[in-house]
Amino acid sequence: MKVAIVTGASRGIGKAVALRLAHDGYTVVINYSSNEAKAQEVLDEIKSFGGDGMIYKADVSNLDEVKTFVRDVYNAYKQIDVLVNNAGIARDEYVLMLNKDNIDRCFDLNVKGYFYMAQQVGLKMFRKKSGVIINMSSVSGSYNIPGQATYSATKAAVNSFTKTLCKELSPSGIRVCGVAPGFIKTEMTEILPEDKKEEYYKAIPLHRFAEVNEVANLVSFLVSDEASYISGITVTIDGGLSA
Ligand code: NAP
């Protein structure tokens, strides 16, 4: 048995990753912050094809909740083999109109949340001298567009964190990788106005947004033994947008 925690797995990319890892044979911990019904639907789907796991409500931007979360998962399964730091938010606004609460919320979840989870899970993986941590970044971390200063800065921080974490943990058998999606069909991008979407389709060489499964396929590969010599890199999956 192998155990994977996916943060923010009730919807979007996290849900697709949870389902894919369950198909790959992992027992999957589906973390969510508020939407219990959606998280339960993911677990029900996993159980419908013979998979296993649990749902767990925790705000991963809160260190106390993260400590309790990781302790409970470890007590339940006695091991954590994969962590996918995925829960993240965007609060797009132009710099001259930045709102302090939005800046704080983005950094608390997108950056500090990843640090907290990696630290608490890393301590468990360190005991076993094995594990894989995936940090869900964004192409916005290196390909900047107006209106995304806060989000881009958080994802650039994630890219930097992936490299440091690799250098600290990989000597102990723990691989660390990032995944930097471009535009993916989720609630995060659904809210974009149609004319804006058309503009982006033109700018993306593959002329479309990605399906969540296309990101999940990449995560599945990176956590597998097929990727046993890959660590410290953030892999872009953006249809060529940032090429
Ligand atoms: P999404 O559909 O908005 O889903 C967000 C998930 O995060 C939900 O499961 C939500 O749980 C959970 N969540 C929110 N706040 C949380 C918190 N404080 N603690 C724990 N969980 C929390 O997001 P998405 O579009 O799939 O994005 C997932 C990741 O991919 C993010 O890191 C995002 O930056 C990155 N990304 C997305 C895109 C894209 O085009 N969508 C592109 C590049 C990168 P509830 O359901 O309970 O609220």
PDB file of C-alpha atoms and ligand atoms in Angstrom:
ATOM      1  CA  MET A   1       0.000   0.000   0.000  1.00  0.00           C
ATOM      2  CA  LYS A   2       1.141   3.531  -0.783  1.00  0.00           C
ATOM      3  CA  VAL A   3      -0.495   6.656   0.606  1.00  0.00           C
ATOM      4  CA  ALA A   4      -0.864  10.001  -1.186  1.00  0.00           C
ATOM      5  CA  ILE A   5      -2.154  13.255   0.246  1.00  0.00           C
ATOM      6  CA  VAL A   6      -3.600  15.690  -2.283  1.00  0.00           C
ATOM      7  CA  THR A   7      -4.447  19.119  -0.901  1.00  0.00           C
ATOM      8  CA  GLY A   8      -7.436  20.892  -2.437  1.00  0.00           C
ATOM      9  CA  ALA A   9      -8.717  17.664  -3.982  1.00  0.00           C
ATOM     10  CA  SER A  10     -12.460  18.309  -3.870  1.00  0.00           C
ATOM     11  CA  ARG A  11     -12.449  20.090  -7.237  1.00  0.00           C
ATOM     12  CA  GLY A  12     -10.419  20.964 -10.305  1.00  0.00           C
ATOM     13  CA  ILE A  13      -6.867  19.763 -10.793  1.00  0.00           C
ATOM     14  CA  GLY A  14      -6.621  18.296  -7.287  1.00  0.00           C
ATOM     15  CA  LYS A  15      -9.675  16.126  -7.872  1.00  0.00           C
ATOM     16  CA  ALA A  16      -8.238  14.819 -11.163  1.00  0.00           C
ATOM     17  CA  VAL A  17      -4.912  14.087  -9.464  1.00  0.00           C
ATOM     18  CA  ALA A  18      -6.642  12.273  -6.587  1.00  0.00           C
ATOM     19  CA  LEU A  19      -8.641  10.106  -8.999  1.00  0.00           C
ATOM     20  CA  ARG A  20      -5.591   9.347 -11.124  1.00  0.00           C
ATOM     21  CA  LEU A  21      -3.426   8.388  -8.129  1.00  0.00           C
ATOM     22  CA  ALA A  22      -6.235   6.169  -6.848  1.00  0.00           C
ATOM     23  CA  HIS A  23      -6.321   4.484 -10.273  1.00  0.00           C
ATOM     24  CA  ASP A  24      -2.553   4.046  -9.927  1.00  0.00           C
ATOM     25  CA  GLY A  25      -3.189   2.131  -6.684  1.00  0.00           C
ATOM     26  CA  TYR A  26      -2.577   4.784  -4.055  1.00  0.00           C
ATOM     27  CA  THR A  27      -4.728   5.146  -0.975  1.00  0.00           C
ATOM     28  CA  VAL A  28      -5.646   8.808  -1.384  1.00  0.00           C
ATOM     29  CA  VAL A  29      -6.309  11.460   1.246  1.00  0.00           C
ATOM     30  CA  ILE A  30      -8.655  14.028  -0.273  1.00  0.00           C
ATOM     31  CA  ASN A  31      -8.109  17.337   1.492  1.00  0.00           C
ATOM     32  CA  TYR A  32     -10.620  20.184   1.197  1.00  0.00           C
ATOM     33  CA  SER A  33     -11.375  23.384   3.083  1.00  0.00           C
ATOM     34  CA  SER A  34     -15.158  23.797   2.972  1.00  0.00           C
ATOM     35  CA  ASN A  35     -16.892  21.709   0.329  1.00  0.00           C
ATOM     36  CA  GLU A  36     -17.398  18.374   2.112  1.00  0.00           C
ATOM     37  CA  ALA A  37     -20.047  17.127  -0.338  1.00  0.00           C
ATOM     38  CA  LYS A  38     -17.680  17.552  -3.293  1.00  0.00           C
ATOM     39  CA  ALA A  39     -14.823  15.843  -1.421  1.00  0.00           C
ATOM     40  CA  GLN A  40     -17.142  12.956  -0.540  1.00  0.00           C
ATOM     41  CA  GLU A  41     -18.108  12.639  -4.232  1.00  0.00           C
ATOM     42  CA  VAL A  42     -14.414  12.195  -5.087  1.00  0.00           C
ATOM     43  CA  LEU A  43     -14.027   9.485  -2.435  1.00  0.00           C
ATOM     44  CA  ASP A  44     -17.225   7.769  -3.608  1.00  0.00           C
ATOM     45  CA  GLU A  45     -15.890   7.735  -7.160  1.00  0.00           C
ATOM     46  CA  ILE A  46     -12.600   6.251  -5.956  1.00  0.00           C
ATOM     47  CA  LYS A  47     -14.454   3.557  -4.020  1.00  0.00           C
ATOM     48  CA  SER A  48     -16.656   2.825  -7.047  1.00  0.00           C
ATOM     49  CA  PHE A  49     -13.630   1.462  -8.926  1.00  0.00           C
ATOM     50  CA  GLY A  50     -12.239  -0.405  -5.895  1.00  0.00           C
ATOM     51  CA  GLY A  51      -9.884   2.310  -4.625  1.00  0.00           C
ATOM     52  CA  ASP A  52      -9.480   3.514  -1.064  1.00  0.00           C
ATOM     53  CA  GLY A  53      -8.881   6.698   0.877  1.00  0.00           C
ATOM     54  CA  MET A  54     -10.400   9.291   3.172  1.00  0.00           C
ATOM     55  CA  ILE A  55     -11.587  12.857   3.040  1.00  0.00           C
ATOM     56  CA  TYR A  56     -10.037  15.374   5.436  1.00  0.00           C
ATOM     57  CA  LYS A  57     -11.128  18.949   6.107  1.00  0.00           C
ATOM     58  CA  ALA A  58      -8.182  21.215   6.915  1.00  0.00           C
ATOM     59  CA  ASP A  59      -7.201  24.747   6.053  1.00  0.00           C
ATOM     60  CA  VAL A  60      -3.647  24.122   4.890  1.00  0.00           C
ATOM     61  CA  SER A  61      -2.746  27.789   5.385  1.00  0.00           C
ATOM     62  CA  ASN A  62      -3.143  27.217   9.139  1.00  0.00           C
ATOM     63  CA  LEU A  63      -0.100  25.541  10.726  1.00  0.00           C
ATOM     64  CA  ASP A  64      -2.032  24.102  13.685  1.00  0.00           C
ATOM     65  CA  GLU A  65      -4.559  22.493  11.349  1.00  0.00           C
ATOM     66  CA  VAL A  66      -1.747  21.161   9.162  1.00  0.00           C
ATOM     67  CA  LYS A  67      -0.034  19.556  12.159  1.00  0.00           C
ATOM     68  CA  THR A  68      -3.247  17.831  13.237  1.00  0.00           C
ATOM     69  CA  PHE A  69      -4.040  16.821   9.642  1.00  0.00           C
ATOM     70  CA  VAL A  70      -0.669  15.188   8.985  1.00  0.00           C
ATOM     71  CA  ARG A  71      -0.596  13.540  12.417  1.00  0.00           C
ATOM     72  CA  ASP A  72      -4.073  12.030  11.874  1.00  0.00           C
ATOM     73  CA  VAL A  73      -3.183  10.719   8.417  1.00  0.00           C
ATOM     74  CA  TYR A  74       0.047   9.225   9.719  1.00  0.00           C
ATOM     75  CA  ASN A  75      -1.727   7.602  12.669  1.00  0.00           C
ATOM     76  CA  ALA A  76      -4.295   6.118  10.288  1.00  0.00           C
ATOM     77  CA  TYR A  77      -1.881   4.694   7.699  1.00  0.00           C
ATOM     78  CA  LYS A  78       1.588   4.725   9.389  1.00  0.00           C
ATOM     79  CA  GLN A  79       3.123   6.095   6.188  1.00  0.00           C
ATOM     80  CA  ILE A  80       2.826   8.952   3.696  1.00  0.00           C
ATOM     81  CA  ASP A  81       4.472   8.276   0.354  1.00  0.00           C
ATOM     82  CA  VAL A  82       3.322  11.190  -1.784  1.00  0.00           C
ATOM     83  CA  LEU A  83       2.306  14.763  -1.045  1.00  0.00           C
ATOM     84  CA  VAL A  84       0.736  16.867  -3.768  1.00  0.00           C
ATOM     85  CA  ASN A  85       0.677  20.475  -2.596  1.00  0.00           C
ATOM     86  CA  ASN A  86      -2.136  21.676  -4.829  1.00  0.00           C
ATOM     87  CA  ALA A  87      -4.597  23.880  -2.909  1.00  0.00           C
ATOM     88  CA  GLY A  88      -4.179  27.367  -4.254  1.00  0.00           C
ATOM     89  CA  ILE A  89      -6.119  30.489  -5.113  1.00  0.00           C
ATOM     90  CA  ALA A  90      -5.806  33.430  -7.483  1.00  0.00           C
ATOM     91  CA  ARG A  91      -6.946  36.948  -6.655  1.00  0.00           C
ATOM     92  CA  ASP A  92      -6.229  38.881  -9.818  1.00  0.00           C
ATOM     93  CA  GLU A  93      -5.982  42.643  -9.579  1.00  0.00           C
ATOM     94  CA  TYR A  94      -3.739  45.332 -10.958  1.00  0.00           C
ATOM     95  CA  VAL A  95      -0.892  46.456  -8.703  1.00  0.00           C
ATOM     96  CA  LEU A  96      -2.275  49.962  -8.275  1.00  0.00           C
ATOM     97  CA  MET A  97      -5.505  48.460  -6.948  1.00  0.00           C
ATOM     98  CA  LEU A  98      -4.034  45.729  -4.754  1.00  0.00           C
ATOM     99  CA  ASN A  99      -6.037  44.756  -1.709  1.00  0.00           C
ATOM    100  CA  LYS A 100      -4.062  43.737   1.378  1.00  0.00           C
ATOM    101  CA  ASP A 101      -6.411  40.894   2.334  1.00  0.00           C
ATOM    102  CA  ASN A 102      -6.028  39.342  -1.113  1.00  0.00           C
ATOM    103  CA  ILE A 103      -2.239  39.569  -0.934  1.00  0.00           C
ATOM    104  CA  ASP A 104      -2.247  37.958   2.513  1.00  0.00           C
ATOM    105  CA  ARG A 105      -4.700  35.232   1.517  1.00  0.00           C
ATOM    106  CA  CYS A 106      -2.698  34.285  -1.583  1.00  0.00           C
ATOM    107  CA  PHE A 107       0.629  34.143   0.212  1.00  0.00           C
ATOM    108  CA  ASP A 108      -0.873  32.348   3.241  1.00  0.00           C
ATOM    109  CA  LEU A 109      -2.293  29.545   1.092  1.00  0.00           C
ATOM    110  CA  ASN A 110      -0.120  29.384  -2.035  1.00  0.00           C
ATOM    111  CA  VAL A 111       3.208  29.792  -0.250  1.00  0.00           C
ATOM    112  CA  LYS A 112       2.995  29.274   3.514  1.00  0.00           C
ATOM    113  CA  GLY A 113       0.518  26.424   3.068  1.00  0.00           C
ATOM    114  CA  TYR A 114       3.007  24.584   0.827  1.00  0.00           C
ATOM    115  CA  PHE A 115       5.804  25.199   3.362  1.00  0.00           C
ATOM    116  CA  TYR A 116       3.697  23.897   6.270  1.00  0.00           C
ATOM    117  CA  MET A 117       2.566  20.755   4.457  1.00  0.00           C
ATOM    118  CA  ALA A 118       6.038  19.992   3.085  1.00  0.00           C
ATOM    119  CA  GLN A 119       7.575  20.404   6.534  1.00  0.00           C
ATOM    120  CA  GLN A 120       5.072  18.222   8.389  1.00  0.00           C
ATOM    121  CA  VAL A 121       4.915  15.504   5.705  1.00  0.00           C
ATOM    122  CA  GLY A 122       8.667  15.787   5.070  1.00  0.00           C
ATOM    123  CA  LEU A 123       9.311  14.895   8.717  1.00  0.00           C
ATOM    124  CA  LYS A 124       7.352  11.650   8.234  1.00  0.00           C
ATOM    125  CA  MET A 125       9.010  10.842   4.879  1.00  0.00           C
ATOM    126  CA  PHE A 126      12.418  11.510   6.409  1.00  0.00           C
ATOM    127  CA  ARG A 127      11.875   8.611   8.840  1.00  0.00           C
ATOM    128  CA  LYS A 128      11.295   6.248   5.921  1.00  0.00           C
ATOM    129  CA  LYS A 129      13.949   7.870   3.725  1.00  0.00           C
ATOM    130  CA  SER A 130      11.573   7.871   0.773  1.00  0.00           C
ATOM    131  CA  GLY A 131       8.735   9.864  -0.699  1.00  0.00           C
ATOM    132  CA  VAL A 132       7.791  12.328  -3.408  1.00  0.00           C
ATOM    133  CA  ILE A 133       6.541  15.880  -2.972  1.00  0.00           C
ATOM    134  CA  ILE A 134       4.883  17.660  -5.888  1.00  0.00           C
ATOM    135  CA  ASN A 135       4.297  21.408  -5.685  1.00  0.00           C
ATOM    136  CA  MET A 136       1.545  22.626  -8.007  1.00  0.00           C
ATOM    137  CA  SER A 137       2.903  25.877  -9.386  1.00  0.00           C
ATOM    138  CA  SER A 138       1.731  27.780 -12.443  1.00  0.00           C
ATOM    139  CA  VAL A 139       3.239  29.052 -15.654  1.00  0.00           C
ATOM    140  CA  SER A 140       2.422  32.441 -14.106  1.00  0.00           C
ATOM    141  CA  GLY A 141       5.406  31.919 -11.821  1.00  0.00           C
ATOM    142  CA  SER A 142       7.719  32.667 -14.748  1.00  0.00           C
ATOM    143  CA  TYR A 143       5.423  34.009 -17.495  1.00  0.00           C
ATOM    144  CA  ASN A 144       3.943  37.215 -16.142  1.00  0.00           C
ATOM    145  CA  ILE A 145       0.779  38.865 -17.356  1.00  0.00           C
ATOM    146  CA  PRO A 146      -0.774  42.132 -16.124  1.00  0.00           C
ATOM    147  CA  GLY A 147      -3.217  41.765 -13.244  1.00  0.00           C
ATOM    148  CA  GLN A 148      -1.526  38.739 -11.702  1.00  0.00           C
ATOM    149  CA  ALA A 149       1.267  40.290  -9.635  1.00  0.00           C
ATOM    150  CA  THR A 150       0.263  38.562  -6.411  1.00  0.00           C
ATOM    151  CA  TYR A 151      -0.494  35.166  -7.927  1.00  0.00           C
ATOM    152  CA  SER A 152       2.678  35.222 -10.067  1.00  0.00           C
ATOM    153  CA  ALA A 153       4.819  36.152  -7.077  1.00  0.00           C
ATOM    154  CA  THR A 154       3.379  33.284  -5.023  1.00  0.00           C
ATOM    155  CA  LYS A 155       4.059  30.798  -7.817  1.00  0.00           C
ATOM    156  CA  ALA A 156       7.601  32.133  -8.346  1.00  0.00           C
ATOM    157  CA  ALA A 157       8.086  31.516  -4.629  1.00  0.00           C
ATOM    158  CA  VAL A 158       6.796  27.956  -5.083  1.00  0.00           C
ATOM    159  CA  ASN A 159       9.305  27.367  -7.909  1.00  0.00           C
ATOM    160  CA  SER A 160      12.112  28.570  -5.672  1.00  0.00           C
ATOM    161  CA  PHE A 161      10.841  26.449  -2.775  1.00  0.00           C
ATOM    162  CA  THR A 162      10.842  23.329  -4.985  1.00  0.00           C
ATOM    163  CA  LYS A 163      14.541  23.800  -5.692  1.00  0.00           C
ATOM    164  CA  THR A 164      15.550  24.354  -2.056  1.00  0.00           C
ATOM    165  CA  LEU A 165      13.379  21.497  -0.848  1.00  0.00           C
ATOM    166  CA  CYS A 166      14.991  19.216  -3.419  1.00  0.00           C
ATOM    167  CA  LYS A 167      18.456  20.098  -2.196  1.00  0.00           C
ATOM    168  CA  GLU A 168      17.453  19.557   1.438  1.00  0.00           C
ATOM    169  CA  LEU A 169      15.398  16.367   1.075  1.00  0.00           C
ATOM    170  CA  SER A 170      16.653  14.479  -1.976  1.00  0.00           C
ATOM    171  CA  PRO A 171      19.832  13.352  -0.174  1.00  0.00           C
ATOM    172  CA  SER A 172      17.384  11.506   2.131  1.00  0.00           C
ATOM    173  CA  GLY A 173      15.616   9.744  -0.742  1.00  0.00           C
ATOM    174  CA  ILE A 174      12.760  12.220  -1.084  1.00  0.00           C
ATOM    175  CA  ARG A 175      12.201  13.606  -4.566  1.00  0.00           C
ATOM    176  CA  VAL A 176      10.660  17.053  -4.986  1.00  0.00           C
ATOM    177  CA  CYS A 177       9.180  18.326  -8.254  1.00  0.00           C
ATOM    178  CA  GLY A 178       6.988  21.161  -9.400  1.00  0.00           C
ATOM    179  CA  VAL A 179       4.266  21.204 -12.030  1.00  0.00           C
ATOM    180  CA  ALA A 180       3.503  24.512 -13.740  1.00  0.00           C
ATOM    181  CA  PRO A 181       0.216  24.389 -15.632  1.00  0.00           C
ATOM    182  CA  GLY A 182      -0.913  27.026 -18.073  1.00  0.00           C
ATOM    183  CA  PHE A 183      -4.633  27.473 -18.592  1.00  0.00           C
ATOM    184  CA  ILE A 184      -6.561  24.435 -17.362  1.00  0.00           C
ATOM    185  CA  LYS A 185     -10.327  23.965 -17.519  1.00  0.00           C
ATOM    186  CA  THR A 186     -11.382  24.449 -13.867  1.00  0.00           C
ATOM    187  CA  GLU A 187     -13.544  26.845 -11.873  1.00  0.00           C
ATOM    188  CA  MET A 188     -10.467  29.104 -11.669  1.00  0.00           C
ATOM    189  CA  THR A 189     -10.530  29.684 -15.442  1.00  0.00           C
ATOM    190  CA  GLU A 190     -14.270  29.191 -15.998  1.00  0.00           C
ATOM    191  CA  ILE A 191     -14.876  32.709 -14.660  1.00  0.00           C
ATOM    192  CA  LEU A 192     -12.829  34.325 -17.454  1.00  0.00           C
ATOM    193  CA  PRO A 193     -14.953  36.325 -19.929  1.00  0.00           C
ATOM    194  CA  GLU A 194     -15.391  34.585 -23.331  1.00  0.00           C
ATOM    195  CA  ASP A 195     -13.494  37.304 -25.238  1.00  0.00           C
ATOM    196  CA  LYS A 196     -10.552  36.917 -22.855  1.00  0.00           C
ATOM    197  CA  LYS A 197     -10.609  33.137 -23.343  1.00  0.00           C
ATOM    198  CA  GLU A 198     -10.551  33.615 -27.149  1.00  0.00           C
ATOM    199  CA  GLU A 199      -7.555  35.928 -26.751  1.00  0.00           C
ATOM    200  CA  TYR A 200      -5.696  33.273 -24.744  1.00  0.00           C
ATOM    201  CA  TYR A 201      -6.630  30.480 -27.206  1.00  0.00           C
ATOM    202  CA  LYS A 202      -4.901  32.520 -29.906  1.00  0.00           C
ATOM    203  CA  ALA A 203      -1.784  33.003 -27.752  1.00  0.00           C
ATOM    204  CA  ILE A 204      -1.483  29.303 -26.866  1.00  0.00           C
ATOM    205  CA  PRO A 205       0.223  27.345 -29.684  1.00  0.00           C
ATOM    206  CA  LEU A 206      -2.104  24.370 -29.060  1.00  0.00           C
ATOM    207  CA  HIS A 207      -5.058  26.828 -29.238  1.00  0.00           C
ATOM    208  CA  ARG A 208      -6.985  25.447 -26.267  1.00  0.00           C
ATOM    209  CA  PHE A 209      -7.043  25.161 -22.481  1.00  0.00           C
ATOM    210  CA  ALA A 210      -5.972  21.787 -21.043  1.00  0.00           C
ATOM    211  CA  GLU A 211      -8.190  19.160 -19.483  1.00  0.00           C
ATOM    212  CA  VAL A 212      -7.474  18.501 -15.788  1.00  0.00           C
ATOM    213  CA  ASN A 213      -6.578  14.903 -16.692  1.00  0.00           C
ATOM    214  CA  GLU A 214      -3.629  16.120 -18.752  1.00  0.00           C
ATOM    215  CA  VAL A 215      -2.125  17.638 -15.595  1.00  0.00           C
ATOM    216  CA  ALA A 216      -2.998  14.536 -13.559  1.00  0.00           C
ATOM    217  CA  ASN A 217      -1.145  12.360 -16.106  1.00  0.00           C
ATOM    218  CA  LEU A 218       2.008  14.405 -15.545  1.00  0.00           C
ATOM    219  CA  VAL A 219       1.716  14.165 -11.753  1.00  0.00           C
ATOM    220  CA  SER A 220       1.159  10.414 -12.049  1.00  0.00           C
ATOM    221  CA  PHE A 221       4.414  10.103 -14.011  1.00  0.00           C
ATOM    222  CA  LEU A 222       6.435  12.357 -11.699  1.00  0.00           C
ATOM    223  CA  VAL A 223       5.472  10.450  -8.549  1.00  0.00           C
ATOM    224  CA  SER A 224       6.112   7.065 -10.192  1.00  0.00           C
ATOM    225  CA  ASP A 225       9.351   5.109 -10.191  1.00  0.00           C
ATOM    226  CA  GLU A 226       9.587   5.894 -13.913  1.00  0.00           C
ATOM    227  CA  ALA A 227      10.682   9.366 -12.767  1.00  0.00           C
ATOM    228  CA  SER A 228      13.184   8.061 -10.211  1.00  0.00           C
ATOM    229  CA  TYR A 229      15.996  10.409 -11.312  1.00  0.00           C
ATOM    230  CA  ILE A 230      13.866  13.550 -11.579  1.00  0.00           C
ATOM    231  CA  SER A 231      14.063  16.018  -8.699  1.00  0.00           C
ATOM    232  CA  GLY A 232      14.252  19.776  -8.270  1.00  0.00           C
ATOM    233  CA  ILE A 233      12.651  20.622 -11.589  1.00  0.00           C
ATOM    234  CA  THR A 234       9.336  22.341 -12.282  1.00  0.00           C
ATOM    235  CA  VAL A 235       7.740  20.915 -15.411  1.00  0.00           C
ATOM    236  CA  THR A 236       5.653  23.296 -17.479  1.00  0.00           C
ATOM    237  CA  ILE A 237       2.430  22.015 -19.034  1.00  0.00           C
ATOM    238  CA  ASP A 238       0.969  24.964 -20.922  1.00  0.00           C
ATOM    239  CA  GLY A 239       0.335  23.995 -24.550  1.00  0.00           C
ATOM    240  CA  GLY A 240       3.390  26.013 -25.546  1.00  0.00           C
ATOM    241  CA  LEU A 241       2.177  29.333 -24.100  1.00  0.00           C
ATOM    242  CA  SER A 242       5.504  30.228 -22.494  1.00  0.00           C
ATOM    243  CA  ALA A 243       7.724  28.793 -25.269  1.00  0.00           C
TER     244      ALA A 243
HETATM  245  P1  NAP B   1      -9.983  25.080  -7.796  1.00  0.00           P
HETATM  246  O1  NAP B   1     -10.772  24.355  -8.837  1.00  0.00           O
HETATM  247  O2  NAP B   1     -10.361  26.470  -7.454  1.00  0.00           O
HETATM  248  O3  NAP B   1      -9.997  24.180  -6.480  1.00  0.00           O
HETATM  249  C1  NAP B   1      -9.329  24.642  -5.341  1.00  0.00           C
HETATM  250  C2  NAP B   1      -9.224  23.529  -4.326  1.00  0.00           C
HETATM  251  O4  NAP B   1      -8.462  24.016  -3.211  1.00  0.00           O
HETATM  252  C3  NAP B   1     -10.565  23.080  -3.777  1.00  0.00           C
HETATM  253  O5  NAP B   1     -10.489  21.690  -3.546  1.00  0.00           O
HETATM  254  C4  NAP B   1     -10.665  23.829  -2.443  1.00  0.00           C
HETATM  255  O6  NAP B   1     -11.465  23.161  -1.454  1.00  0.00           O
HETATM  256  C5  NAP B   1      -9.216  23.815  -2.023  1.00  0.00           C
HETATM  257  N1  NAP B   1      -8.872  24.852  -1.068  1.00  0.00           N
HETATM  258  C6  NAP B   1      -9.087  26.191  -1.170  1.00  0.00           C
HETATM  259  N2  NAP B   1      -8.606  26.806  -0.076  1.00  0.00           N
HETATM  260  C7  NAP B   1      -8.082  25.841   0.716  1.00  0.00           C
HETATM  261  C8  NAP B   1      -7.439  25.836   1.980  1.00  0.00           C
HETATM  262  N3  NAP B   1      -7.235  26.973   2.657  1.00  0.00           N
HETATM  263  N4  NAP B   1      -7.055  24.648   2.508  1.00  0.00           N
HETATM  264  C9  NAP B   1      -7.266  23.488   1.844  1.00  0.00           C
HETATM  265  N5  NAP B   1      -7.838  23.431   0.637  1.00  0.00           N
HETATM  266  C10 NAP B   1      -8.256  24.595   0.090  1.00  0.00           C
HETATM  267  O7  NAP B   1      -8.434  25.142  -8.168  1.00  0.00           O
HETATM  268  P2  NAP B   1      -7.656  24.620  -9.468  1.00  0.00           P
HETATM  269  O8  NAP B   1      -7.938  25.536 -10.590  1.00  0.00           O
HETATM  270  O9  NAP B   1      -7.864  23.169  -9.647  1.00  0.00           O
HETATM  271  O10 NAP B   1      -6.134  24.894  -9.037  1.00  0.00           O
HETATM  272  C11 NAP B   1      -5.406  23.957  -8.280  1.00  0.00           C
HETATM  273  C12 NAP B   1      -3.941  24.381  -8.252  1.00  0.00           C
HETATM  274  O11 NAP B   1      -3.454  24.472  -9.591  1.00  0.00           O
HETATM  275  C13 NAP B   1      -3.699  25.756  -7.613  1.00  0.00           C
HETATM  276  O12 NAP B   1      -2.502  25.731  -6.886  1.00  0.00           O
HETATM  277  C14 NAP B   1      -3.582  26.675  -8.816  1.00  0.00           C
HETATM  278  O13 NAP B   1      -2.811  27.807  -8.523  1.00  0.00           O
HETATM  279  C15 NAP B   1      -2.896  25.756  -9.802  1.00  0.00           C
HETATM  280  N6  NAP B   1      -3.106  26.165 -11.201  1.00  0.00           N
HETATM  281  C16 NAP B   1      -4.349  26.184 -11.754  1.00  0.00           C
HETATM  282  C17 NAP B   1      -4.503  26.577 -13.082  1.00  0.00           C
HETATM  283  C18 NAP B   1      -5.836  26.602 -13.775  1.00  0.00           C
HETATM  284  O14 NAP B   1      -5.896  27.015 -14.951  1.00  0.00           O
HETATM  285  N7  NAP B   1      -6.922  26.182 -13.149  1.00  0.00           N
HETATM  286  C19 NAP B   1      -3.374  26.963 -13.820  1.00  0.00           C
HETATM  287  C20 NAP B   1      -2.132  26.939 -13.212  1.00  0.00           C
HETATM  288  C21 NAP B   1      -2.003  26.531 -11.916  1.00  0.00           C
HETATM  289  P3  NAP B   1     -13.078  23.480  -1.276  1.00  0.00           P
HETATM  290  O15 NAP B   1     -13.740  22.795  -2.440  1.00  0.00           O
HETATM  291  O16 NAP B   1     -13.431  22.854   0.015  1.00  0.00           O
HETATM  292  O17 NAP B   1     -13.215  24.960  -1.309  1.00  0.00           O
END
